[in-house]
Coordinates of C-alpha atoms in Angstrom, one line a residue:
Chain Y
X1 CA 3.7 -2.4 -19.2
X2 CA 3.8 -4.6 -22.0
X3 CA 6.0 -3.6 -25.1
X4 CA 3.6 -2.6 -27.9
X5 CA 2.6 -5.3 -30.1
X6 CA 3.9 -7.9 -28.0
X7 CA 0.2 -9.3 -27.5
X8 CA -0.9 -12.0 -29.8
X9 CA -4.2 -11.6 -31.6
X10 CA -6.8 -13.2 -29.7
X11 CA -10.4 -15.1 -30.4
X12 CA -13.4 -13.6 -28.9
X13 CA -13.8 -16.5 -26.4
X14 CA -10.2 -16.0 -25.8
X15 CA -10.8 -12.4 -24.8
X16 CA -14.1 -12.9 -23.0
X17 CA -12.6 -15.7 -20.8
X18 CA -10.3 -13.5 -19.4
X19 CA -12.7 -10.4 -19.0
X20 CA -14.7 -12.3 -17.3
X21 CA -12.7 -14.0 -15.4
X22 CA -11.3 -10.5 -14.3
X23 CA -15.3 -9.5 -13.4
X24 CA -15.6 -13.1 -11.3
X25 CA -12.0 -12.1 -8.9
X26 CA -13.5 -8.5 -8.8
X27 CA -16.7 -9.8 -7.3
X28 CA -15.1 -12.5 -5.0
X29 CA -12.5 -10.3 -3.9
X30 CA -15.3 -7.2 -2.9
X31 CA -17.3 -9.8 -0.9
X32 CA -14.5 -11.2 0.9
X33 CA -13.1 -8.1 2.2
X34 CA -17.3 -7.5 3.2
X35 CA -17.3 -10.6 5.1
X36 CA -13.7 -10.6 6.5
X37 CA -13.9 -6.9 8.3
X38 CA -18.2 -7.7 9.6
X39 CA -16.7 -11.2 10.7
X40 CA -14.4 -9.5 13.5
X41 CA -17.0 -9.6 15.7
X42 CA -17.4 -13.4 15.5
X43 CA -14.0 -13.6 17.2
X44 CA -12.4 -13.4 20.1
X45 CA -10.5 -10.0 20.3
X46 CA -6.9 -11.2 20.0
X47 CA -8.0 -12.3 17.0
X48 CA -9.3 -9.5 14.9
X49 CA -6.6 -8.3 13.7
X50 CA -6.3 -11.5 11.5
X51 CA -8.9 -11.1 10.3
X52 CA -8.9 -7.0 9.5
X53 CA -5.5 -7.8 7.8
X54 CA -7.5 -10.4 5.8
X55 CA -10.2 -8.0 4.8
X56 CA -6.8 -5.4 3.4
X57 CA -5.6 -8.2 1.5
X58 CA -8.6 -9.1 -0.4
X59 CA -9.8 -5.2 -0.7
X60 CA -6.2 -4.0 -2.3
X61 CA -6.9 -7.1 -4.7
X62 CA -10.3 -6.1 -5.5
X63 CA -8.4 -2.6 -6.3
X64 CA -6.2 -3.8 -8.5
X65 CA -8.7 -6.7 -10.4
X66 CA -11.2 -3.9 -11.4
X67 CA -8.4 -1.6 -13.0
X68 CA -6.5 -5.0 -14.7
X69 CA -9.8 -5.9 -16.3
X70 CA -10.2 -1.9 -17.3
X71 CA -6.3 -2.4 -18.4
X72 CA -7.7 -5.8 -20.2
X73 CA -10.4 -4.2 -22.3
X74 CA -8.6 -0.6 -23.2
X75 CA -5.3 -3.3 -24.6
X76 CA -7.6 -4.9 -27.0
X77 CA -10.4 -3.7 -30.2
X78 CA -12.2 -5.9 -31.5
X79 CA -12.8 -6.1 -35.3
X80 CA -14.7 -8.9 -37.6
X81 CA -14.7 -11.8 -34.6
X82 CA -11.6 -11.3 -33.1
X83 CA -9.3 -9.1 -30.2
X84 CA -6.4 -7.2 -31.8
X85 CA -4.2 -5.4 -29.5
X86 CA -5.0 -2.4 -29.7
X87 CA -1.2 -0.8 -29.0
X88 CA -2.3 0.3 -25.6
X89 CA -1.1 -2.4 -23.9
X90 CA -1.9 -4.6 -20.6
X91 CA -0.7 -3.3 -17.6
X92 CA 0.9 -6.2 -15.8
X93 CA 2.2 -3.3 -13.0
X94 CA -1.1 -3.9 -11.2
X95 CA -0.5 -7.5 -10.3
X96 CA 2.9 -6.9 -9.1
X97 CA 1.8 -3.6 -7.3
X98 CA -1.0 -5.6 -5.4
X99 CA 1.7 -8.5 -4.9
X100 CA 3.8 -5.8 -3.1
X101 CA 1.1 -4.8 -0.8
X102 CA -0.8 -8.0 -0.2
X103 CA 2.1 -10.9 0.3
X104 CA 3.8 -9.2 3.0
X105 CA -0.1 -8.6 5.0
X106 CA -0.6 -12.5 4.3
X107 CA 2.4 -13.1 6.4
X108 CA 0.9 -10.5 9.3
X109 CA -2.1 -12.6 8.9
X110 CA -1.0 -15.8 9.3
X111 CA 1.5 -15.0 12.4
X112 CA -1.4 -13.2 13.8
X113 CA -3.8 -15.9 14.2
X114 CA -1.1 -18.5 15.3
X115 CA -0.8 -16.2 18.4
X116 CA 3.1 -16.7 18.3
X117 CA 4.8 -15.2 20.5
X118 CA 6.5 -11.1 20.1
X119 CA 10.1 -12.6 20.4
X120 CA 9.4 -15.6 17.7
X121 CA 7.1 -13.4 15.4
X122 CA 9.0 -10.2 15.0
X123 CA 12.4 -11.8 13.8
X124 CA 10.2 -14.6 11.3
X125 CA 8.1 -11.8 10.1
X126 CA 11.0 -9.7 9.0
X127 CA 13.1 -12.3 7.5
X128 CA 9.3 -13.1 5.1
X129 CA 9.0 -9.6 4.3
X130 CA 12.2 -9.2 3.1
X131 CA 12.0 -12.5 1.2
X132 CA 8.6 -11.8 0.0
X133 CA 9.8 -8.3 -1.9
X134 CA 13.1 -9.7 -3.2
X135 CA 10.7 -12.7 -5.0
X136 CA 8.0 -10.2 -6.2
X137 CA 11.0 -7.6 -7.4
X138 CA 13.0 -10.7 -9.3
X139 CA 9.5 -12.0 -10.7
X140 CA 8.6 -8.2 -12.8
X141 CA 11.9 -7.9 -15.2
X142 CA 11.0 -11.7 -16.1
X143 CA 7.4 -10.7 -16.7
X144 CA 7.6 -8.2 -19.0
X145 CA 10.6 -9.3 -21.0
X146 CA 9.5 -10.5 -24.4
X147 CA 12.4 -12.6 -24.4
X148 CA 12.8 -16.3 -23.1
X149 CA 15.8 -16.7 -21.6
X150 CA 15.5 -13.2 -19.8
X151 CA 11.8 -14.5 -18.5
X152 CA 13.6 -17.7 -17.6
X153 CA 16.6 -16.3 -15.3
X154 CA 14.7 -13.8 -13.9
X155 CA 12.2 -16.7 -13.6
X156 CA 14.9 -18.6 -11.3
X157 CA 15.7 -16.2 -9.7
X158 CA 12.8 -15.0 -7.8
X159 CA 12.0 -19.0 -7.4
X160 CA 14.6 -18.7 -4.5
X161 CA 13.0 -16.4 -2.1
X162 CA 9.4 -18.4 -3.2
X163 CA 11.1 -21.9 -2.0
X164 CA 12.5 -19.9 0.8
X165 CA 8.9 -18.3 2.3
X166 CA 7.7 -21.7 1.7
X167 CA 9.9 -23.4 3.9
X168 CA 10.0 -21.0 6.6
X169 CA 6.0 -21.2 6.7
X170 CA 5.9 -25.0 6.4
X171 CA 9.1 -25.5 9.0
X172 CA 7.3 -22.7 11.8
X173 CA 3.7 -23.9 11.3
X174 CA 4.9 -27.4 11.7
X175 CA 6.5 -26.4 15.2
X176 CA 3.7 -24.7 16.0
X177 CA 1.0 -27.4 15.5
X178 CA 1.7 -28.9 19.0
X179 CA 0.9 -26.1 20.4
X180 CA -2.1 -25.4 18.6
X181 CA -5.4 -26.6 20.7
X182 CA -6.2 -30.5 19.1
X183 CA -9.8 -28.8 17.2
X184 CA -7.3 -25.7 15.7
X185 CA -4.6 -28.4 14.7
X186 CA -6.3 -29.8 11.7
X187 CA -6.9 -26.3 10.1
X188 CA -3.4 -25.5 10.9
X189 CA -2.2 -28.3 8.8
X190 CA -5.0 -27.7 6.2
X191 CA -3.7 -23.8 6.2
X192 CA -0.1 -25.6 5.4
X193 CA -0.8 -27.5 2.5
X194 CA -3.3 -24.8 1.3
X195 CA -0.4 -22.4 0.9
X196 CA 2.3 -25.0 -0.8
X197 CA -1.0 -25.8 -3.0
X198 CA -2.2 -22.5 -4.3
X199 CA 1.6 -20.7 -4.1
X200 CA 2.5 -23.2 -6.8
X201 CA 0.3 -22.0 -9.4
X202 CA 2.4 -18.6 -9.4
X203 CA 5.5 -20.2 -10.8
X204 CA 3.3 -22.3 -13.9
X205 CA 1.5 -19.4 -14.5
X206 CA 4.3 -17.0 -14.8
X207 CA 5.8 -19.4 -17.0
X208 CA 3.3 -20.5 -19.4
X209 CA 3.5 -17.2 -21.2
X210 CA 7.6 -17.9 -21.8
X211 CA 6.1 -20.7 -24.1
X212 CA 4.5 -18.7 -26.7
X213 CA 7.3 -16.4 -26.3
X214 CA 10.0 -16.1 -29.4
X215 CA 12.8 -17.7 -28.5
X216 CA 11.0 -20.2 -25.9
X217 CA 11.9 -23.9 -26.7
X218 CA 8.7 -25.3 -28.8
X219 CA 6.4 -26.6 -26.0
X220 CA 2.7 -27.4 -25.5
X221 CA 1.7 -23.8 -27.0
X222 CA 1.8 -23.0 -30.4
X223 CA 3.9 -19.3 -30.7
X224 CA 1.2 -16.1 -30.5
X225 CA -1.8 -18.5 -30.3
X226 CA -2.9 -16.7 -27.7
X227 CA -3.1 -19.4 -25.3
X228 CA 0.2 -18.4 -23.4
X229 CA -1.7 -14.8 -22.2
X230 CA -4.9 -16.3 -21.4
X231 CA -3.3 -19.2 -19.6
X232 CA -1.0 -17.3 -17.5
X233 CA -4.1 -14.4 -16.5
X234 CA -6.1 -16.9 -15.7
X235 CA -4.0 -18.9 -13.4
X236 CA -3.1 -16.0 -11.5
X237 CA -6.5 -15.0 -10.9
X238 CA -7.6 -18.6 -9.5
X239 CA -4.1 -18.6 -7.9
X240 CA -5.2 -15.1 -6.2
X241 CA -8.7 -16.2 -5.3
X242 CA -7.3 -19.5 -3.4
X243 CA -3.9 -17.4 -1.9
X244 CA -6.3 -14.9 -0.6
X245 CA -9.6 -14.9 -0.4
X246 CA -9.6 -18.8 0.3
X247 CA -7.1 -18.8 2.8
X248 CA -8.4 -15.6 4.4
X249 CA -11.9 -17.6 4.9
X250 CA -9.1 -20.3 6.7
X251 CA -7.8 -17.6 9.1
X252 CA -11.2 -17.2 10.0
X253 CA -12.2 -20.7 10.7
X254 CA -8.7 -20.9 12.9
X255 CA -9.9 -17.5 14.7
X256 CA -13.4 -19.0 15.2
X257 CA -12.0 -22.5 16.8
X258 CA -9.3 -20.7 19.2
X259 CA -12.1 -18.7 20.1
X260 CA -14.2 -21.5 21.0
X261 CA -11.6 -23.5 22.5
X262 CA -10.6 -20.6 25.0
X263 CA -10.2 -21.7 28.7
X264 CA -11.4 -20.0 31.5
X265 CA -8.7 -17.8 32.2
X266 CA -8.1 -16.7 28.5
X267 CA -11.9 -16.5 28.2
X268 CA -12.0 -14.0 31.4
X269 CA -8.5 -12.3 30.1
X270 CA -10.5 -11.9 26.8
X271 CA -14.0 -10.6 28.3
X272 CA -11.6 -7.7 29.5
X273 CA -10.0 -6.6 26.6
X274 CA -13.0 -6.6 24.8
X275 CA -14.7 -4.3 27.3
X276 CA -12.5 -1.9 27.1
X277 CA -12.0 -1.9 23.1
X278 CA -15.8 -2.8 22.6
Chain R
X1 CA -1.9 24.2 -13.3
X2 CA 1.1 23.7 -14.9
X3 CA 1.1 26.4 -18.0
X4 CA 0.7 25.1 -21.6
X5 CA 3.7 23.5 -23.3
X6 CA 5.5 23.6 -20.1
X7 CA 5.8 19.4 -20.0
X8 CA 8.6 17.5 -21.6
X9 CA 8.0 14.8 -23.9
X10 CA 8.4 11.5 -21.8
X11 CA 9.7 7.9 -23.3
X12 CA 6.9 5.1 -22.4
X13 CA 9.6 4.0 -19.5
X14 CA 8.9 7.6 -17.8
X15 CA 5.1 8.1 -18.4
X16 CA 4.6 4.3 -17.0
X17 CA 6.6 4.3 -14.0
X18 CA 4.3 7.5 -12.9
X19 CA 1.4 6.3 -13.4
X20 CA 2.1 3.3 -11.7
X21 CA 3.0 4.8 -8.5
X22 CA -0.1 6.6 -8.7
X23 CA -2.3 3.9 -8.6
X24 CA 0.0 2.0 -6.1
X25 CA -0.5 5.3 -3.7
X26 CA -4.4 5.1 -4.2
X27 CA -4.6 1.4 -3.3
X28 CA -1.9 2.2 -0.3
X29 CA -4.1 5.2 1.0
X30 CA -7.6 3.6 0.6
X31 CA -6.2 0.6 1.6
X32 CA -4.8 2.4 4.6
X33 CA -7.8 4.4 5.4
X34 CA -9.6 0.9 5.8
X35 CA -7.9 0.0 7.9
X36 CA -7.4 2.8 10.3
X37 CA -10.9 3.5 10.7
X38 CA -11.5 -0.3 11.4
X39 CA -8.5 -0.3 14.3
X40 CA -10.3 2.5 16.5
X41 CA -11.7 -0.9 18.2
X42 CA -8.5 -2.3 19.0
X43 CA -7.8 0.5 21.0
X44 CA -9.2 1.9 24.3
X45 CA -11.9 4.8 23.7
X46 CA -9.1 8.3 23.9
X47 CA -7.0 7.0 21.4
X48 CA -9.8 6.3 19.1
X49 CA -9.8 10.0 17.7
X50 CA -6.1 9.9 16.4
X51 CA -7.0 7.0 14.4
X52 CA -10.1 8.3 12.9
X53 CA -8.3 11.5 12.5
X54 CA -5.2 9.2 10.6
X55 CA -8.4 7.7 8.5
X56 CA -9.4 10.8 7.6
X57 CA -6.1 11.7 6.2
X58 CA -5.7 8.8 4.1
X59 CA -8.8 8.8 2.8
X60 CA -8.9 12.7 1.9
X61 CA -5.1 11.4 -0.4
X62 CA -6.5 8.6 -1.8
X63 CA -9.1 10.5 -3.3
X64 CA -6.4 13.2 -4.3
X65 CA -3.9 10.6 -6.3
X66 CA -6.3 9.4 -8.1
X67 CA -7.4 12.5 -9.3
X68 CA -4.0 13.1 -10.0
X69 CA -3.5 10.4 -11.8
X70 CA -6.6 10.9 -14.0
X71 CA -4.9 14.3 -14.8
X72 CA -1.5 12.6 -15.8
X73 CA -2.6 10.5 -17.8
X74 CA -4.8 13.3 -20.1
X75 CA -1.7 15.7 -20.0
X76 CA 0.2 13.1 -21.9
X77 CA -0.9 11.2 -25.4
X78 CA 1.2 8.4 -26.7
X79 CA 2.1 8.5 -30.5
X80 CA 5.0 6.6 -31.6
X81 CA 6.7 5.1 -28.8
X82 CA 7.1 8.4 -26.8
X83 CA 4.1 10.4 -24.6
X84 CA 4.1 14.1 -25.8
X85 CA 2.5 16.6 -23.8
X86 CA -1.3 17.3 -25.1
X87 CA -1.7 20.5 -24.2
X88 CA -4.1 20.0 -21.1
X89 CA -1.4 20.5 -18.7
X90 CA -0.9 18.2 -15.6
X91 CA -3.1 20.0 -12.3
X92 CA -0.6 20.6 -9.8
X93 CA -3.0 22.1 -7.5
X94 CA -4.6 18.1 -6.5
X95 CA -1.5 17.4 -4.3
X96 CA -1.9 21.5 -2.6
X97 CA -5.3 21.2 -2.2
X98 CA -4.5 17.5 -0.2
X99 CA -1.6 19.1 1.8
X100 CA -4.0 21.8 2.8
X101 CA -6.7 19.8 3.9
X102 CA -4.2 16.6 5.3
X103 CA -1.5 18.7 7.1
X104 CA -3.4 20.2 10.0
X105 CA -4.9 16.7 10.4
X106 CA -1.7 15.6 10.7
X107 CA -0.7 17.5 13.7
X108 CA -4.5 16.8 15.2
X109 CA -3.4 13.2 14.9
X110 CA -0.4 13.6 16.6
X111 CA -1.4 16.0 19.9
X112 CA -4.2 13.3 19.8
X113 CA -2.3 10.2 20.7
X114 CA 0.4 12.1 22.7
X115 CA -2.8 12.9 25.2
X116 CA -1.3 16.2 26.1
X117 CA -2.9 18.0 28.6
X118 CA -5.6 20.7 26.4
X119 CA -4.0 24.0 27.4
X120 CA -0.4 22.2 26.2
X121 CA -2.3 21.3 23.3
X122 CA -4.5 24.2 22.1
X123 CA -2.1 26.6 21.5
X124 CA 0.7 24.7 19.9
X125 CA -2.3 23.2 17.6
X126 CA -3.1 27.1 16.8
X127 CA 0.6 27.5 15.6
X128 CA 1.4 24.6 13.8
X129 CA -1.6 24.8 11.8
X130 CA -1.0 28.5 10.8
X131 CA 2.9 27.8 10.0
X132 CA 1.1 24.4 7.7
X133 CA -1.1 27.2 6.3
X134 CA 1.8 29.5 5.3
X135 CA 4.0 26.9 4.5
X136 CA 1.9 25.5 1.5
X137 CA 0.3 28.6 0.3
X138 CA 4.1 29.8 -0.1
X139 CA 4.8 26.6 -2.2
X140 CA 2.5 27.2 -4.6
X141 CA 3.2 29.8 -6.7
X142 CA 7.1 28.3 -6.8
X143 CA 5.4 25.1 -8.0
X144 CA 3.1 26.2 -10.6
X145 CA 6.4 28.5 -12.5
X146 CA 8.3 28.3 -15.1
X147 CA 11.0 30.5 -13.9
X148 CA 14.1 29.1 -11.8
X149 CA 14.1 32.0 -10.1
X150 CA 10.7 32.5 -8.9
X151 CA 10.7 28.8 -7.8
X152 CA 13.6 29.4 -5.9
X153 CA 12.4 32.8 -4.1
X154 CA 8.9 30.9 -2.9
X155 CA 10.5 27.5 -2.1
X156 CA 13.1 29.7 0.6
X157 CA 9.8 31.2 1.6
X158 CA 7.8 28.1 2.2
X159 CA 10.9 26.3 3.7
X160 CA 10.6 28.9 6.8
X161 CA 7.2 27.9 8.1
X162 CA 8.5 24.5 6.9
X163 CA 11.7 24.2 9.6
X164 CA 9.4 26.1 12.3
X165 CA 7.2 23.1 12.0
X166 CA 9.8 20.6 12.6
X167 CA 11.2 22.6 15.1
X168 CA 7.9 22.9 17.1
X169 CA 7.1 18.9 17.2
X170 CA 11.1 18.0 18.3
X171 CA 10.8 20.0 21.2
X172 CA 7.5 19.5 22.3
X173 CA 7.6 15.7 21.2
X174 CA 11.3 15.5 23.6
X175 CA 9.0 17.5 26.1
X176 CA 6.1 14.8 26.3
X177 CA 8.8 11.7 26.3
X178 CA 9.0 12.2 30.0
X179 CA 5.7 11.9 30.7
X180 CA 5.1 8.6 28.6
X181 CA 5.5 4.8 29.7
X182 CA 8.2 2.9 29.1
X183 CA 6.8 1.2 26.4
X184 CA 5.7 4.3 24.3
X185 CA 8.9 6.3 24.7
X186 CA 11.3 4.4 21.8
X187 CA 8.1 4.7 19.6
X188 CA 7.5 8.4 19.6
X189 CA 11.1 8.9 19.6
X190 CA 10.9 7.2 16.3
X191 CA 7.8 9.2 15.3
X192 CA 9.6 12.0 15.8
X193 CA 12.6 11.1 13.8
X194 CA 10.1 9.5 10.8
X195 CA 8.6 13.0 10.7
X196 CA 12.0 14.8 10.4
X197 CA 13.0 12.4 7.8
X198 CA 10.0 12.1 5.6
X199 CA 9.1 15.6 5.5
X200 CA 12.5 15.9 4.1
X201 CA 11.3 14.5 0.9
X202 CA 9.2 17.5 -0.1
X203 CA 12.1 20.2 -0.5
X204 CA 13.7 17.9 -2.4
X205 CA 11.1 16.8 -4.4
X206 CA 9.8 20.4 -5.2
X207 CA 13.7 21.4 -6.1
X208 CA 14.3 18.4 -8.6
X209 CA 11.6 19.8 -11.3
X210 CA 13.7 23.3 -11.3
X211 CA 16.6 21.5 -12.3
X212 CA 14.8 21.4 -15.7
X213 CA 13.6 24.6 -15.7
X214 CA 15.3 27.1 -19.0
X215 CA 17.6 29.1 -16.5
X216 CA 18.1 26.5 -14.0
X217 CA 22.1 26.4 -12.9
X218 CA 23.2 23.3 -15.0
X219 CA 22.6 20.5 -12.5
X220 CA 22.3 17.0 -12.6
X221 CA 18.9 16.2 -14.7
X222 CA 19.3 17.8 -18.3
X223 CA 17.3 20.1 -19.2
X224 CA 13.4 18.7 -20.7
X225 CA 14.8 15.4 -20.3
X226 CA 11.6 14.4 -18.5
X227 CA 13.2 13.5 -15.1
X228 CA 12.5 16.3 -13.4
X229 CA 8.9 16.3 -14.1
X230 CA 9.2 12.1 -12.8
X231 CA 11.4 12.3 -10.4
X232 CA 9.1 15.5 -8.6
X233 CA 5.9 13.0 -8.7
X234 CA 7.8 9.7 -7.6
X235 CA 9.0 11.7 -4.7
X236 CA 6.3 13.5 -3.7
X237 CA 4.5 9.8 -3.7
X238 CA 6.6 8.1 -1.9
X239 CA 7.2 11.2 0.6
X240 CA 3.4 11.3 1.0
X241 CA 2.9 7.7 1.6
X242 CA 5.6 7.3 4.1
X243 CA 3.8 10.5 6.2
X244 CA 0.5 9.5 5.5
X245 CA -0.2 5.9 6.0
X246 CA 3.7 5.5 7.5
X247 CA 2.7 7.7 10.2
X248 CA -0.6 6.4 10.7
X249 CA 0.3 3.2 11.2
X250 CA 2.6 4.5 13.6
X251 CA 0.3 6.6 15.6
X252 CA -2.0 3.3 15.8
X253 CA 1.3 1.4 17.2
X254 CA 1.5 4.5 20.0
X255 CA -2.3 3.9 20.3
X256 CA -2.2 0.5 21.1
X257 CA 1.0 0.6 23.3
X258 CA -0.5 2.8 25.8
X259 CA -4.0 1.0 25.5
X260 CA -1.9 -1.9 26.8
X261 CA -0.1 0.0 29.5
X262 CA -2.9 1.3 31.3
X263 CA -2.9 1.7 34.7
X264 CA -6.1 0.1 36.3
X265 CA -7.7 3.2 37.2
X266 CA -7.7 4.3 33.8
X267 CA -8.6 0.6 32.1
X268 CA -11.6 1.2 34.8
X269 CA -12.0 4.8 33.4
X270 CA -11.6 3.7 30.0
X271 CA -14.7 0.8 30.2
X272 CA -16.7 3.2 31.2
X273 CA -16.5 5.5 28.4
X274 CA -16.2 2.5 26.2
X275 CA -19.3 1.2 27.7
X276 CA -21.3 4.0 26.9
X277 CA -19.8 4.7 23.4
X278 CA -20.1 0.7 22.4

């Protein structure tokens, strides 16, 4: 929860950008998780559990987005053309409550439609976990400090396990990719860079706000302008749209092209499965 | 309904942190009620009622929390920094009403992926879910006080149906090791222990709030300091969580196992049904 009056004054297209911003992840998010869980059935059956874990991700998000925009409005009034704060404050809780659920599941996703094996999966999938709640715990103190250098250390800090889940993903996918049939390796590759891509929008977007902060060495935003809030809910919203919803619609074009490029015996092996958990 | 006046006052730090882990238990439940209803297809057609039965559980506590978490946040009103209590009192009777409802579903789920043989299973059913009966109607009245005494008196009371409860499902659950494969055996020897040491929570958690009760011995948590009142919710959460959607998931695991270590006869036995219920 922010501290009271720690939220700058902002213009009614300030506000409205960011409400409705909120409204546009609410509405992706919903139809994702539609699409992910009915899409199940458009893979083979090893491969639906990707894509339920996909369907959890983007549903806990579309959770959380509806009660960050309620959080949103109820933190601001607005009076003769602009947002005050309102004394309420914004709930930043959500995000790292949905962060806590949803990062870990990405990494169940992802291992689960690479197929890897128990003995490689289990130990990878711990050490991500464990590196995925230390970044997420490191990242809260810095996000609702209303201090600089105590948004910066903190800041650093939880930059380690982020570099960390990045290079175990990029290292083990890259191994991976040979084994990947030729039509799957592309997406694999794709899924690589997606994840280096989109992750990094985390980092700016958590620091933007230290800009307007007091304190924060005079940078491209003008202190309480505004710009620092908007700029930092916005990029987490498109960063949480691409890091989810986007790469969830990956995992299911990597589920879809295994499927397809099944031989024989995994084809028959498959037939089987499903029969019995048709 | 906790009697008027009975609340502390709570700093912003100790209302927040409440509310926050009620609305990160109603994204875990409904996100875990997803997906349990969704995995009945990974599994073969006799395990499908324990997960529908775990869905069911989840579902009926998601609702609950967030119920509960309407009524903590109209029991408390923020002036100046602190949350005083308003005078609407916070509605204890949510979290009895789920334990009522989700308890006895609980064992269901369990006798339902052990597959124990129905005259095993009727009978011990009837007895666990008359001890679950007593066991929370005893609770009650020691929850709603405001005496240290009377809480006392009721919590011994519940805690006998309580330990009869765990006593029941360690025996019976060491019984039906036996008779499980391989594969299954180290997870419901687990399930067992994860019941023993969740449940464990809720004494606990029940006992803290008397700690702050006028007459309490002097314990740890000062009297109306407010920690009582938070540290009875954040363990109740967390015990209900880890029992709830903990256990689900681990009844799905069990589920799956054994779908995978059919013998033929009974992956022949099982396409048939599944055949007929596709």
């Amino acid at each position: 929860m922010m501290l009271l009056g720690s939220l700058p004054q902002l213009s009614a297209f300030q506000f409205n950008i960011v409400d409705n911003m909120f409204s546009l992840t609410v509405a992706t998010m919903g139809a994702a998780a539609i699409f992910f869980f009915a899409a199940r059935s458009l893979v083979a059956p090893k491969y639906r559990p990707a894509l339920m874990v996909s369907g959890l991700v983007v549903a806990i998000a579309c959770y959380h987005y509806f009660m960050i925009r309620l959080s949103w409005q109820s933190a601001f009034g607005y009076a003769d053309g602009s947002f005050s704060p309102t004394g309420k404050g914004f709930n930043d809780f959500y995000r790292y409550a949905d962060w806590i659920l949803t990062v870990p599941l990405l990494m169940v996703e992802l291992i689960a439609v690479m197929g890897l094996a128990k003995e490689v999966a289990r130990p990878m999938l711990t050490k991500l976990v464990i590196a995925a709640a230390l970044m997420i715990g490191l990242g809260y103190p810095g996000e609702i400090t209303q201090d600089w250098t105590t948004l910066m250390v903190w800041g650093m800090l939880s930059t380690l396990p982020f570099l960390y889940i990045l290079f175990i993903l990029w290292v083990e996918l890259g191994k991976s990719l040979a084994t990947q049939p030729p039509s799957v390796r592309s997406l694999v590759s794709f899924a690589r860079l997606l994840i280096v891509a989109t992750w990094m929008f985390y980092p700016i977007a958590y620091g933007i706000r230290g800009d307007s902060l007091p304190g924060a060495i005079p940078g491209l935003i003008p202190e309480k302008s505004g710009l620092g809030v908007v700029g930092t809910q916005i990029g987490y919203a498109i960063a949480d749209i691409t890091a989810k919803a986007g790469f969830g619609l990956l995992i299911f074009f990597i589920a879809r092209a295994k499927t397809e490029s099944m031989t024989d015996e995994e084809r028959a092996e498959q037939m089987k499965a499903a029969a019995v958990m048709a």
